Coordinates of C-alpha atoms in Angstrom, one line a residue:
M1 CA 78.9 -22.8 71.8
K2 CA 77.3 -25.1 74.3
G3 CA 74.7 -27.9 73.7
L4 CA 72.9 -30.5 75.8
Y5 CA 73.9 -34.1 75.3
C6 CA 73.0 -37.5 76.9
R7 CA 75.7 -39.9 78.1
A8 CA 73.7 -43.2 78.1
G9 CA 74.1 -45.2 81.3
V10 CA 75.7 -48.6 81.4
S11 CA 73.2 -51.5 81.7
D12 CA 70.2 -50.2 83.8
A13 CA 71.9 -47.0 85.0
E14 CA 70.0 -43.8 84.3
P15 CA 71.3 -41.7 81.4
K16 CA 73.2 -38.7 82.4
F17 CA 72.7 -35.3 80.7
V18 CA 75.6 -32.9 80.3
I19 CA 76.4 -29.6 78.8
Q20 CA 79.2 -29.9 76.2
E21 CA 81.1 -27.5 74.0
T22 CA 80.4 -28.0 70.3
S23 CA 81.0 -26.2 67.0
L24 CA 79.6 -26.0 63.5
P25 CA 81.6 -26.4 60.2
E26 CA 82.7 -23.2 58.6
V27 CA 81.3 -24.2 55.2
L28 CA 77.5 -24.6 55.0
G29 CA 76.2 -27.6 53.0
N30 CA 74.2 -26.9 49.8
H31 CA 70.8 -27.7 51.2
L32 CA 71.5 -26.8 54.9
V33 CA 70.0 -23.8 56.7
R34 CA 71.9 -22.2 59.6
V35 CA 69.3 -21.2 62.3
Q36 CA 69.7 -19.2 65.5
V37 CA 67.6 -21.1 68.0
K38 CA 65.0 -19.1 70.0
A39 CA 63.3 -22.0 71.8
C40 CA 63.8 -25.8 72.0
G41 CA 61.3 -28.4 73.3
L42 CA 62.5 -31.3 75.4
S43 CA 60.9 -34.7 75.0
P44 CA 61.9 -38.1 76.5
L45 CA 64.8 -39.7 74.8
D46 CA 64.1 -43.2 73.4
L47 CA 67.5 -44.8 73.7
K48 CA 66.1 -48.2 72.7
L49 CA 64.9 -46.8 69.4
L50 CA 68.2 -45.1 68.7
D51 CA 69.9 -48.5 69.3
D52 CA 67.4 -50.3 67.1
V53 CA 68.1 -48.0 64.1
G54 CA 71.9 -48.3 64.6
I55 CA 72.6 -44.8 66.1
Q56 CA 75.3 -45.5 68.7
R57 CA 77.2 -42.5 70.0
E58 CA 79.0 -41.7 73.2
L59 CA 77.2 -38.4 73.4
I60 CA 73.7 -38.2 72.0
P61 CA 72.3 -34.7 71.1
V62 CA 69.3 -33.7 73.2
G63 CA 66.5 -31.3 72.2
R64 CA 65.1 -31.7 68.7
E65 CA 61.9 -29.5 68.4
V66 CA 63.3 -26.1 67.6
A67 CA 62.0 -22.6 66.6
G68 CA 64.4 -19.9 65.5
V69 CA 65.5 -17.4 62.8
V70 CA 67.4 -18.2 59.7
L71 CA 71.0 -16.7 59.7
Q72 CA 72.4 -18.2 56.5
V73 CA 71.4 -20.6 53.7
G74 CA 73.3 -23.1 51.6
D75 CA 73.8 -22.5 47.8
K76 CA 71.0 -24.7 46.7
V77 CA 68.4 -23.8 49.4
S78 CA 65.2 -22.6 47.7
F79 CA 62.6 -22.4 50.5
F80 CA 64.2 -20.0 52.9
Q81 CA 66.2 -16.8 53.2
P82 CA 68.0 -15.0 56.0
E83 CA 65.7 -13.5 58.7
D84 CA 62.9 -16.0 58.0
E85 CA 61.3 -17.4 61.2
V86 CA 61.2 -21.2 61.1
V87 CA 60.2 -24.3 63.1
G88 CA 61.2 -27.9 62.7
I89 CA 62.2 -31.2 64.3
L90 CA 65.9 -32.3 64.1
P91 CA 66.2 -35.9 62.7
L92 CA 67.3 -38.8 64.9
D93 CA 70.8 -38.8 63.5
S94 CA 71.4 -35.0 63.8
P95 CA 74.8 -34.2 65.2
C96 CA 73.4 -30.9 66.6
S97 CA 71.7 -30.4 70.0
G98 CA 68.7 -28.2 69.6
L99 CA 69.9 -26.3 72.7
C100 CA 72.9 -24.8 70.8
D101 CA 72.7 -21.1 70.0
V102 CA 73.1 -21.9 66.3
I103 CA 72.3 -25.2 64.5
D104 CA 72.5 -26.5 60.9
I105 CA 69.4 -28.3 59.6
D106 CA 68.2 -29.5 56.2
E107 CA 65.8 -27.1 54.5
H108 CA 63.4 -30.1 53.9
L109 CA 62.8 -30.5 57.6
L110 CA 61.7 -26.9 58.3
V111 CA 58.5 -24.8 57.7
Q112 CA 57.8 -21.1 58.1
K113 CA 56.6 -20.0 61.5
P114 CA 53.6 -17.6 61.5
E115 CA 54.6 -14.2 62.9
K116 CA 52.0 -14.2 65.8
L117 CA 52.9 -17.7 67.0
S118 CA 55.4 -17.6 69.9
S119 CA 58.6 -19.7 69.6
V120 CA 58.1 -21.1 73.0
C121 CA 54.6 -22.3 72.3
V122 CA 55.4 -24.0 69.0
A123 CA 58.6 -25.6 70.3
G124 CA 56.7 -27.1 73.2
A125 CA 53.8 -28.4 71.2
L126 CA 55.1 -29.3 67.7
R127 CA 55.9 -33.0 68.5
D128 CA 52.5 -33.6 70.1
G129 CA 50.8 -32.0 67.1
L130 CA 52.7 -34.3 64.8
C131 CA 51.7 -37.3 66.9
A132 CA 48.1 -36.3 66.9
Y133 CA 48.1 -35.9 63.1
T134 CA 49.8 -39.2 62.6
A135 CA 47.4 -41.0 64.9
L136 CA 44.2 -39.5 63.6
H137 CA 44.8 -38.8 59.9
T138 CA 47.6 -41.3 58.8
H139 CA 46.5 -44.3 60.9
A140 CA 42.9 -43.9 61.9
R141 CA 41.6 -42.1 58.7
M142 CA 39.2 -40.1 60.9
A143 CA 36.2 -38.5 59.3
A144 CA 33.2 -36.3 60.4
G145 CA 30.7 -38.4 62.3
H146 CA 33.3 -40.9 63.7
T147 CA 33.4 -41.5 67.4
L148 CA 36.8 -41.3 69.2
L149 CA 38.1 -42.2 72.6
V150 CA 41.2 -40.4 73.7
M151 CA 42.8 -41.9 76.8
D152 CA 44.3 -39.4 79.2
G153 CA 42.9 -36.4 77.4
A154 CA 44.5 -33.8 79.7
S155 CA 48.0 -34.8 78.6
S156 CA 49.7 -32.6 76.0
F157 CA 49.3 -35.3 73.3
G158 CA 45.7 -36.1 74.4
L159 CA 44.7 -32.4 74.3
M160 CA 46.0 -32.1 70.7
C161 CA 44.0 -35.2 69.6
I162 CA 40.8 -33.8 71.2
Q163 CA 41.1 -30.4 69.6
L164 CA 42.1 -31.7 66.1
A165 CA 39.2 -34.3 66.2
C166 CA 36.6 -31.7 67.3
Y167 CA 37.7 -29.4 64.5
H168 CA 36.9 -32.2 62.0
G169 CA 33.5 -33.0 63.4
V170 CA 34.3 -36.1 65.3
K171 CA 32.4 -37.1 68.5
V172 CA 35.1 -37.2 71.2
L173 CA 35.1 -39.2 74.5
T174 CA 38.1 -39.0 76.8
T175 CA 39.3 -40.2 80.2
S176 CA 40.6 -38.2 83.2
H177 CA 43.2 -39.3 85.7
S178 CA 42.3 -36.9 88.6
P179 CA 39.4 -34.7 89.8
Q180 CA 41.4 -31.6 88.6
Q181 CA 41.9 -33.1 85.1
H182 CA 38.2 -34.1 85.0
T183 CA 37.1 -30.5 85.7
F184 CA 39.6 -29.1 83.1
L185 CA 38.4 -31.5 80.4
E186 CA 34.7 -30.8 81.1
Q187 CA 35.4 -27.1 80.6
L188 CA 37.1 -27.5 77.2
R189 CA 35.7 -25.6 74.2
P190 CA 34.7 -27.0 71.8
S191 CA 33.4 -29.5 74.4
V192 CA 33.9 -33.3 74.4
A193 CA 30.9 -35.6 74.5
K194 CA 31.9 -37.4 77.7
V195 CA 34.7 -37.3 80.2
I196 CA 35.1 -40.7 81.9
P197 CA 36.9 -40.7 85.3
V198 CA 39.4 -43.6 85.6
Y199 CA 41.0 -42.6 88.9
N200 CA 38.3 -44.4 91.0
D201 CA 37.6 -48.1 90.8
S202 CA 33.9 -47.7 90.1
S203 CA 34.3 -46.5 86.5
D204 CA 33.1 -48.9 83.9
L205 CA 34.6 -47.9 80.6
L206 CA 32.7 -50.3 78.5
A207 CA 29.3 -49.4 79.9
V208 CA 29.8 -45.7 79.4
V209 CA 31.1 -46.1 75.9
L210 CA 28.2 -48.3 74.9
E211 CA 25.7 -45.8 76.3
E212 CA 27.3 -42.9 74.4
T213 CA 27.5 -44.9 71.1
G214 CA 24.1 -46.5 71.2
G215 CA 25.7 -49.9 71.8
L216 CA 27.7 -49.7 68.6
G217 CA 31.2 -49.1 70.1
L218 CA 33.9 -46.7 68.9
D219 CA 35.4 -46.0 65.5
I220 CA 38.8 -45.0 66.9
V221 CA 40.7 -45.4 70.2
I222 CA 44.0 -43.7 70.9
D223 CA 45.8 -44.8 74.0
S224 CA 48.7 -43.3 76.0
G225 CA 49.9 -46.8 77.0
V226 CA 48.2 -50.0 78.2
R227 CA 48.4 -52.6 80.9
L228 CA 49.1 -56.1 79.7
Q229 CA 48.3 -57.7 83.0
E230 CA 45.2 -57.3 85.2
E231 CA 47.2 -56.1 88.1
G232 CA 49.2 -53.0 87.4
S233 CA 51.9 -51.1 89.2
E234 CA 51.4 -47.6 90.7
E235 CA 52.6 -46.1 87.4
T236 CA 50.3 -48.2 85.2
K237 CA 47.1 -48.6 87.4
L238 CA 45.4 -45.7 85.5
L239 CA 46.2 -47.2 82.1
P240 CA 43.5 -49.3 80.4
H241 CA 43.9 -53.0 80.1
K242 CA 44.3 -54.2 76.5
H243 CA 41.1 -56.1 76.8
D244 CA 39.2 -53.0 77.8
I245 CA 40.3 -51.2 74.6
I246 CA 39.4 -54.2 72.4
S247 CA 36.0 -54.4 74.1
V248 CA 35.0 -50.8 73.4
L249 CA 35.9 -50.9 69.7
G250 CA 33.0 -51.1 67.2
V251 CA 32.9 -53.1 64.0
G252 CA 35.7 -51.9 61.7
G253 CA 37.2 -49.9 64.6
H254 CA 40.8 -48.8 64.7
W255 CA 43.1 -48.8 67.8
V256 CA 46.1 -46.6 67.6
T257 CA 48.6 -47.5 70.4
S258 CA 51.8 -45.9 71.6
H259 CA 52.7 -49.1 73.6
K260 CA 55.9 -50.3 72.1
D261 CA 55.8 -53.9 73.5
L262 CA 52.1 -54.7 73.0
Q263 CA 51.4 -58.5 73.3
L264 CA 48.1 -59.9 72.1
D265 CA 47.0 -63.4 73.1
P266 CA 45.0 -65.6 70.6
P267 CA 41.6 -64.7 72.3
D268 CA 42.5 -61.0 71.8
C269 CA 43.2 -61.6 68.2
R270 CA 40.0 -63.6 67.8
Y271 CA 38.0 -60.8 69.3
L272 CA 39.6 -58.3 66.9
H273 CA 38.9 -60.6 64.0
L274 CA 35.2 -60.9 64.9
K275 CA 35.0 -57.1 64.9
S276 CA 37.1 -56.7 61.7
A277 CA 39.1 -54.2 63.8
S278 CA 42.7 -53.2 63.3
I279 CA 45.7 -51.9 65.3
S280 CA 48.4 -49.4 64.4
F281 CA 51.5 -48.5 66.3
L282 CA 52.2 -44.8 66.7
N283 CA 55.8 -43.9 65.9
D284 CA 56.2 -40.3 64.9
E285 CA 59.9 -40.8 64.2
V286 CA 59.3 -42.5 60.9
W287 CA 58.7 -39.2 59.2
T288 CA 62.3 -38.0 59.7
A289 CA 63.8 -41.5 59.6
S290 CA 62.6 -42.0 56.0
S291 CA 62.2 -39.6 53.1
A292 CA 59.5 -41.6 51.4
Q293 CA 56.7 -39.2 52.4
Q294 CA 58.7 -36.0 53.0
G295 CA 56.3 -33.8 51.2
R296 CA 53.4 -35.1 53.3
Y297 CA 55.4 -34.6 56.5
L298 CA 56.1 -30.9 55.6
H299 CA 52.4 -30.4 54.8
I300 CA 51.5 -31.7 58.3
L301 CA 54.0 -29.5 60.0
K302 CA 52.7 -26.5 58.1
D303 CA 49.1 -27.3 58.9
I304 CA 50.0 -27.7 62.6
V305 CA 51.6 -24.3 63.0
E306 CA 48.8 -22.6 61.0
K307 CA 46.2 -24.2 63.3
M308 CA 48.1 -23.1 66.3
S309 CA 48.4 -19.5 65.1
T310 CA 44.6 -19.4 64.4
G311 CA 43.6 -20.9 67.7
V312 CA 42.2 -24.2 66.4
L313 CA 45.0 -26.0 68.3
R314 CA 45.5 -24.5 71.8
P315 CA 48.3 -26.4 73.6
Q316 CA 48.7 -26.0 77.3
P317 CA 51.4 -23.4 77.7
E318 CA 54.7 -24.8 79.0
E319 CA 56.7 -22.5 81.3
A320 CA 60.0 -21.8 79.6
V321 CA 63.2 -22.5 81.6
P322 CA 66.6 -20.8 80.9
L323 CA 69.5 -22.8 79.4
Y324 CA 71.3 -23.2 82.8
E325 CA 68.3 -25.2 84.0
A326 CA 68.1 -27.4 80.9
T327 CA 70.0 -30.4 82.5
V328 CA 67.6 -30.6 85.5
A329 CA 64.6 -30.1 83.3
M330 CA 65.6 -32.9 80.9
E331 CA 66.3 -35.3 83.8
T332 CA 62.7 -34.7 85.0
V333 CA 61.3 -35.2 81.5
Q334 CA 63.2 -38.5 81.0
R335 CA 62.2 -39.8 84.4
H336 CA 58.5 -39.1 84.0
Q337 CA 58.4 -39.9 80.2
K338 CA 55.1 -38.0 79.6
K339 CA 56.2 -34.6 80.8
K340 CA 57.4 -31.8 78.5
A341 CA 59.8 -28.9 79.0
V342 CA 60.7 -25.9 76.8
V343 CA 64.1 -24.1 77.0
Q344 CA 64.2 -20.4 75.9
L345 CA 67.5 -19.4 74.5

């Protein structure tokens, strides 16, 4: 049985992805479920996070968002039985690569997959759905009538945030990074209140937000990265500056950031203090890294797949690639960080 693994580079060298032979133990653990994988989503690998939590291996399993069919269950498994269709996210310390034909996973990390939801669709969008839920419900406590700004709304994560917020009666503003993305976002249904182009220098984020909110500012801002300096590189020039985000927040506003190394200067903190605003750091890995809120995590996963099956959440379809292209696909995902890929087994 083959799986995809990462051999981390030395110093600044790029990680190398390799196909390796692997095997499963003959005896299945009490609470483990043996699953035949039908599709696996590929997301960027955070090697720094793995190092921070003490996971150091020569070969790191790659591919963690999985959809498949139950083959066998452990003696104490109560939630599933053979032939059930399931979806889930492998934990950070999982020894299995999600691209193996068959994997073992704890029953408390899986939920039932609705019959009419395709394995490729759910494997490609499950993590983004989890991130959107974590940002909007867990951190920002969104409610009907709130105003929300989603940066880079055409990204897979941004699209999930927009659709989930619209479903809950939130007024949504978003930014576009190209004319094509701008057209796509304006044609979304349910529609967003305003699409703000940031690919030309003439856009004034603060002025547009104040006009749309009657001068009050926003209740929630969700970024996809920020610039810490006024002058950005080619990769970061479309990202908002941290001061821009603080400026558009209203009184009591909440900023959810995915920027891991955010640095705030005393004037930034003073401005946030004057608005009684707050910041949360988005790290969706905490759900599987800790069992403190396991029940809530499973409830979120279940709600995500149900909303996908009913059309409330409509992710942009990812074209599935075969297993023999997985190495190249993962290299592309790792290089571009925000890209996604789905492997069909």
